[in-house]
CSV table of C-alpha atoms (C1' of nucleotides) in Angstrom, one decimal:
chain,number,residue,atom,x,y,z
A,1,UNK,CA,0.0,0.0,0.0
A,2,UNK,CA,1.5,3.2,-0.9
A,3,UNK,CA,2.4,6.0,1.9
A,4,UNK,CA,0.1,8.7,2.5
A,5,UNK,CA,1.3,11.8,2.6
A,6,UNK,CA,0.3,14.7,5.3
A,7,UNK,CA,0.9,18.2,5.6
A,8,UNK,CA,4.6,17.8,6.5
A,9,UNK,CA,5.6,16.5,3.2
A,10,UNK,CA,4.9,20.1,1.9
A,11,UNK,CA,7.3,21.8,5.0
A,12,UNK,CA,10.0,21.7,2.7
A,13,UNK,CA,11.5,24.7,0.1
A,14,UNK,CA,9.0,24.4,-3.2
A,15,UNK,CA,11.5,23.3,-5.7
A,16,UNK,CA,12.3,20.4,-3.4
A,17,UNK,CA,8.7,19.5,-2.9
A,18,UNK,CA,8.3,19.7,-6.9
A,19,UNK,CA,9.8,17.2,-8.3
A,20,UNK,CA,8.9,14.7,-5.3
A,21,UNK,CA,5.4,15.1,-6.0
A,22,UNK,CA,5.7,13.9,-10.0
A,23,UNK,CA,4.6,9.9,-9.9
A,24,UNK,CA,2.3,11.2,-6.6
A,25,UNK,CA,-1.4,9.7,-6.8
A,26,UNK,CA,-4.0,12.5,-5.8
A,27,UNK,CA,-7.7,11.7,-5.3
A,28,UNK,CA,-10.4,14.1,-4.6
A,29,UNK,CA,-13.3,12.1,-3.7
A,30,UNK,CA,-12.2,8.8,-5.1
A,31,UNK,CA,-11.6,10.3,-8.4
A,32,UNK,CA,-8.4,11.3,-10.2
A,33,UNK,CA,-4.5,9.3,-11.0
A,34,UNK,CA,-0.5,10.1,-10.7
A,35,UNK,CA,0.7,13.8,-11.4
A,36,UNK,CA,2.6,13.8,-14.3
A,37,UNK,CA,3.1,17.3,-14.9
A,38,UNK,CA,3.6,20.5,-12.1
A,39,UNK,CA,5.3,23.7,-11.9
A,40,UNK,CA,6.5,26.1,-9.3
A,41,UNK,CA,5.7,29.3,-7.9
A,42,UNK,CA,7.4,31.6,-5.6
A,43,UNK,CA,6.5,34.9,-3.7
A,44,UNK,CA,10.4,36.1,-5.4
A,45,UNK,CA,8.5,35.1,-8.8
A,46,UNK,CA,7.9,37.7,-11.4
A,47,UNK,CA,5.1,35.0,-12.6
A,48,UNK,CA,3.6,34.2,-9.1
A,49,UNK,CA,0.0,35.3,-8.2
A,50,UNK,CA,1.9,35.8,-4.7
A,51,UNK,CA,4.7,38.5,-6.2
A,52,UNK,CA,2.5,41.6,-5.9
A,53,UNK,CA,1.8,40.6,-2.2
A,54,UNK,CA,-1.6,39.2,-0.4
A,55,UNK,CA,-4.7,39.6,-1.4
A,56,UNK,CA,-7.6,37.9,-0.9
A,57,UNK,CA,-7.6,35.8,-3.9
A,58,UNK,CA,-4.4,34.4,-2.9
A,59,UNK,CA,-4.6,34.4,0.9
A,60,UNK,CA,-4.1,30.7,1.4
A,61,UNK,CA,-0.9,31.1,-0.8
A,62,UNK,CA,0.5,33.3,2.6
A,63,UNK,CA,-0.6,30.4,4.8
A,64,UNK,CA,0.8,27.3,6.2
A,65,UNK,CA,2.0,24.6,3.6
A,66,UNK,CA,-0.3,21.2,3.0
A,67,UNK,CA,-3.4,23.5,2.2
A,68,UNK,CA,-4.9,23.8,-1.3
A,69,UNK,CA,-5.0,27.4,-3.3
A,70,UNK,CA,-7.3,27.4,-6.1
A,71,UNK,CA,-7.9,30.3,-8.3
A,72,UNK,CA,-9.9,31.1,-11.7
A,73,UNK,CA,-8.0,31.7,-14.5
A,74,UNK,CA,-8.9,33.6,-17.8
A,75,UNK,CA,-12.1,33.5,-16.1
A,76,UNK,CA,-13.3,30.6,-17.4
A,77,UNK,CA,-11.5,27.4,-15.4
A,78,UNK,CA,-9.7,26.8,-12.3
A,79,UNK,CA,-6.3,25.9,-11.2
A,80,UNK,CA,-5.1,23.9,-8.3
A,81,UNK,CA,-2.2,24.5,-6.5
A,82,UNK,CA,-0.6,23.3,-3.1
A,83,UNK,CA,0.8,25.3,-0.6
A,84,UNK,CA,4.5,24.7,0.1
A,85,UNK,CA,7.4,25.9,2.4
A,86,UNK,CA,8.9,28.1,3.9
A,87,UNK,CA,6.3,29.7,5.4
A,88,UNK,CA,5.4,33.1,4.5
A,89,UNK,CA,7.8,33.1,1.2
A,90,UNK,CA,3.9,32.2,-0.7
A,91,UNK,CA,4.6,29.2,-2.7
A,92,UNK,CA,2.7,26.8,-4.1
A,93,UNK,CA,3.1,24.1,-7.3
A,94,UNK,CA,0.6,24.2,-9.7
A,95,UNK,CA,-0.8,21.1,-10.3
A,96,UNK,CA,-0.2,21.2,-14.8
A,97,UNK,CA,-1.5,16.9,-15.3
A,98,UNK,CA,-2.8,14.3,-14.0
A,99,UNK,CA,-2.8,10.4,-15.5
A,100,UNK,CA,-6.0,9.3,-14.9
A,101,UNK,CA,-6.5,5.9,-12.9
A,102,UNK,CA,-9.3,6.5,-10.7
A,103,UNK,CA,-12.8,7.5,-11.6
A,104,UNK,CA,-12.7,7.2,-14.9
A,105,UNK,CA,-16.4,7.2,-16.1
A,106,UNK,CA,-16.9,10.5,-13.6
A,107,UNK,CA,-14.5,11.8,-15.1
A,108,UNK,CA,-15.2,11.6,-18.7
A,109,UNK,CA,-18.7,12.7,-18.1
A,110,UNK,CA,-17.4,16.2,-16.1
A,111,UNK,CA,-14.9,16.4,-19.0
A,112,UNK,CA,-17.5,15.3,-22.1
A,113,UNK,CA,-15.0,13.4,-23.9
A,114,UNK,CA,-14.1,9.5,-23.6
A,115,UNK,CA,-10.7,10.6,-24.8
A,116,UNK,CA,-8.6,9.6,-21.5
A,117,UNK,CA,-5.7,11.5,-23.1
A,118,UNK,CA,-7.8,14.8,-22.6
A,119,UNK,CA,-9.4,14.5,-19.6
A,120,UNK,CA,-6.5,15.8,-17.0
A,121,UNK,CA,-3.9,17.2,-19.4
A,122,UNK,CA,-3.9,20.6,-19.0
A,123,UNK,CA,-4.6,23.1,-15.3
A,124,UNK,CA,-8.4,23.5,-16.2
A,125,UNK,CA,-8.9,20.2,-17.1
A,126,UNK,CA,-7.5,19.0,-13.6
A,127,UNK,CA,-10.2,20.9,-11.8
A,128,UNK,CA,-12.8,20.0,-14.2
A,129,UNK,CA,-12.3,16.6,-14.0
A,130,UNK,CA,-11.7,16.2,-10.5
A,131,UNK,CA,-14.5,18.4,-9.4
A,132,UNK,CA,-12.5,21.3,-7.9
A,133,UNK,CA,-13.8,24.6,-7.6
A,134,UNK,CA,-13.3,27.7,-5.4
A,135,UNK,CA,-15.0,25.9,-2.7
A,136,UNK,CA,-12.0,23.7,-2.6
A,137,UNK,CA,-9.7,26.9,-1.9
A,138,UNK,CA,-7.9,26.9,1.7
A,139,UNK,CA,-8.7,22.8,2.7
A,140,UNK,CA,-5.9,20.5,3.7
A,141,UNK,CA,-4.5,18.1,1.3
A,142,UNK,CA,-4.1,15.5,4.1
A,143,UNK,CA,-8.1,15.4,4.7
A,144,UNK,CA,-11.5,14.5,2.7
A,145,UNK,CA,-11.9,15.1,0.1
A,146,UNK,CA,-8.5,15.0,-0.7
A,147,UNK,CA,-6.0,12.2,-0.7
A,148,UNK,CA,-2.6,12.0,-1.9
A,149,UNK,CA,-0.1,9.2,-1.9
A,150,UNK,CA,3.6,8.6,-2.4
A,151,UNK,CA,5.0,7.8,-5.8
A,152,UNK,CA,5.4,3.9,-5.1
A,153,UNK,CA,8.4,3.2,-7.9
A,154,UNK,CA,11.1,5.0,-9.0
A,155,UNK,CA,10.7,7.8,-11.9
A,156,UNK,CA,12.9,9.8,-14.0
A,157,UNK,CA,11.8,13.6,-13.6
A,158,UNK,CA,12.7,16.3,-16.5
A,159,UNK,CA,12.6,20.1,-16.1
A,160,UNK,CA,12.0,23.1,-18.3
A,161,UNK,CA,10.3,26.4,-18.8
A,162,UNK,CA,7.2,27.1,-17.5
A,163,UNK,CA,3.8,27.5,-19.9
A,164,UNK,CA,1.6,30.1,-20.3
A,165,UNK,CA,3.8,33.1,-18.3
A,166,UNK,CA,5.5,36.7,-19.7
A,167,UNK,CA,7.5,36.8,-16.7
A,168,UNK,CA,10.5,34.8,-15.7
A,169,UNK,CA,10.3,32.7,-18.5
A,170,UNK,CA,14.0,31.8,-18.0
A,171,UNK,CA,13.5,29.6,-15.0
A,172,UNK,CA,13.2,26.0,-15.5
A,173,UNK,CA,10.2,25.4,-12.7
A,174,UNK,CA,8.3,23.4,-14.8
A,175,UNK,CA,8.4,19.2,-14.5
A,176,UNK,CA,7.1,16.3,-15.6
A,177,UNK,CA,7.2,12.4,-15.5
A,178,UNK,CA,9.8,11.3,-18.5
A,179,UNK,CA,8.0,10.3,-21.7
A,180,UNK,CA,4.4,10.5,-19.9
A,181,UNK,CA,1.3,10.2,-22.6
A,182,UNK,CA,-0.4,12.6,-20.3
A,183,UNK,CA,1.5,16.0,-20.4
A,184,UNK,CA,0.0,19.1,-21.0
A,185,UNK,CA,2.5,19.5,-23.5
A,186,UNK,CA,6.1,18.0,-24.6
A,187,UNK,CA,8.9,18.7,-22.7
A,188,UNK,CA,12.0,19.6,-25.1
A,189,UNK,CA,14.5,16.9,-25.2
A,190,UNK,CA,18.2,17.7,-23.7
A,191,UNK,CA,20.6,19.1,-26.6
B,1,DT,C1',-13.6,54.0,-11.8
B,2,DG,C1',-11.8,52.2,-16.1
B,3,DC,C1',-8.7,49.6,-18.8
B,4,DC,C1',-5.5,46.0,-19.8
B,5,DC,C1',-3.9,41.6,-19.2
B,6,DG,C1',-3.5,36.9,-17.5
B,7,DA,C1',-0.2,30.1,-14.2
B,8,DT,C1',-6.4,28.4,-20.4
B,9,DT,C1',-9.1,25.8,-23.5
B,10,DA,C1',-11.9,24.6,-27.5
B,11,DA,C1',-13.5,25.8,-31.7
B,12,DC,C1',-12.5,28.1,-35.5
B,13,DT,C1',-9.8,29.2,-40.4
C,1,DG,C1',-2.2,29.6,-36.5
C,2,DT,C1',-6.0,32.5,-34.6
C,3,DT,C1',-9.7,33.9,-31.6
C,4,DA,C1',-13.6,34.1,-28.3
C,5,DA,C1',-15.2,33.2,-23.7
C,6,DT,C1',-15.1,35.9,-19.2
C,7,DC,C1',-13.6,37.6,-14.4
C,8,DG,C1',-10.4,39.5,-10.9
C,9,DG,C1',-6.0,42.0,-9.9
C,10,DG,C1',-2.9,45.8,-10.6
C,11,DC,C1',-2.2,50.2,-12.0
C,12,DA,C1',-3.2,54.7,-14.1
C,13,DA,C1',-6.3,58.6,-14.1
DNA sequence: TGCCCGATTAACT
DNA sequence: GTTAATCGGGCAA
């Protein structure tokens, strides 16, 4: 049985946490599969929500790690991110894709497509599939609905530049589960 | 108060 | 490749 992971798992710097978390299962209410694909955010960011300081949209972001920050984006879909470490420095990963392994049939009907390859592969189609909404925003990841488990083999992790940003678009915070069917998009191969 | 733009997606041409 | 959908934050006026 894999290891559940708590709150403390998140008590750790957010590009540490980042790359631990790819091969992670997530569930939210029985329903969802391994992140494949996540990127991270940090108060020192150019590209953060957090960077112009709090507000209420992004309270939870100022908060203690293990919690859940979910924001609309474009105004259209949400995003889910979790809360990381150190406290106060408002940085979260942003969970990118999801390779779905639990709940299938609820989630193609949320989604409208019976294409599996389409129905976490992308920030707004997490949430849609998975049933998050605002009313998610500020719960713990380490209670229901939400469950979250270790990666239970070994994986090969690959970086890059994040997608979708004007800002910072140098650093490298974006990663994702080698050769996964289920990214949002490819990652460039190495030169 | 108004205006511009964004951690996106699907449906166009 | 391009564009509409649609809302909240930041910043100028």
């Amino acid at each position: 049985m894999p290891k559940r992971l708590n709150r403390a798992f998140f008590k750790r710097g957010v590009l540490e946490v980042a790359p631990d978390l790819i091969g992670a299962v997530l569930l939210v209410g029985g329903v969802g599969g391994r992140i494949v694909e996540l990127e991270a955010y940090h108060q020192t960011d150019p590209a953060a929500h957090s960077y112009h300081g709090p507000t209420a949209r992004n309270a939870v972001m100022f908060g203690p790690p293990g919690y859940v920050y979910v924001y609309r984006s474009y105004g259209i879909h949400w995003c889910l991110n979790f809360v990381c470490e150190p406290k106060g420095s408002a940085s979260a990963v942003l969970i990118r894709a999801i390779e779905p392994t639990a709940g299938l049939p609820v989630m193609r009907r949320r989604r409208g497509t019976a294409d599996d390859r389409l129905l976490c592969s992308g920030p707004g189609r997490v949430c849609e599939a998975l049933g998050i909404t605002r009313a998610h925003n500020g719960l713990a990841l380490d209670a229901p609905p939400f469950e979250l488990f270790a990666r239970s083999d070994e994986v090969e992790v690959v970086t890059g530049p994040r997608i979708g940003i004007t800002k910072a678009v140098d650093r490298p915070w974006r990663y994702g589960l080698k050769g996964s069917r289920y990214l949002s998009k490819p990652f460039k191969p190495p030169a």
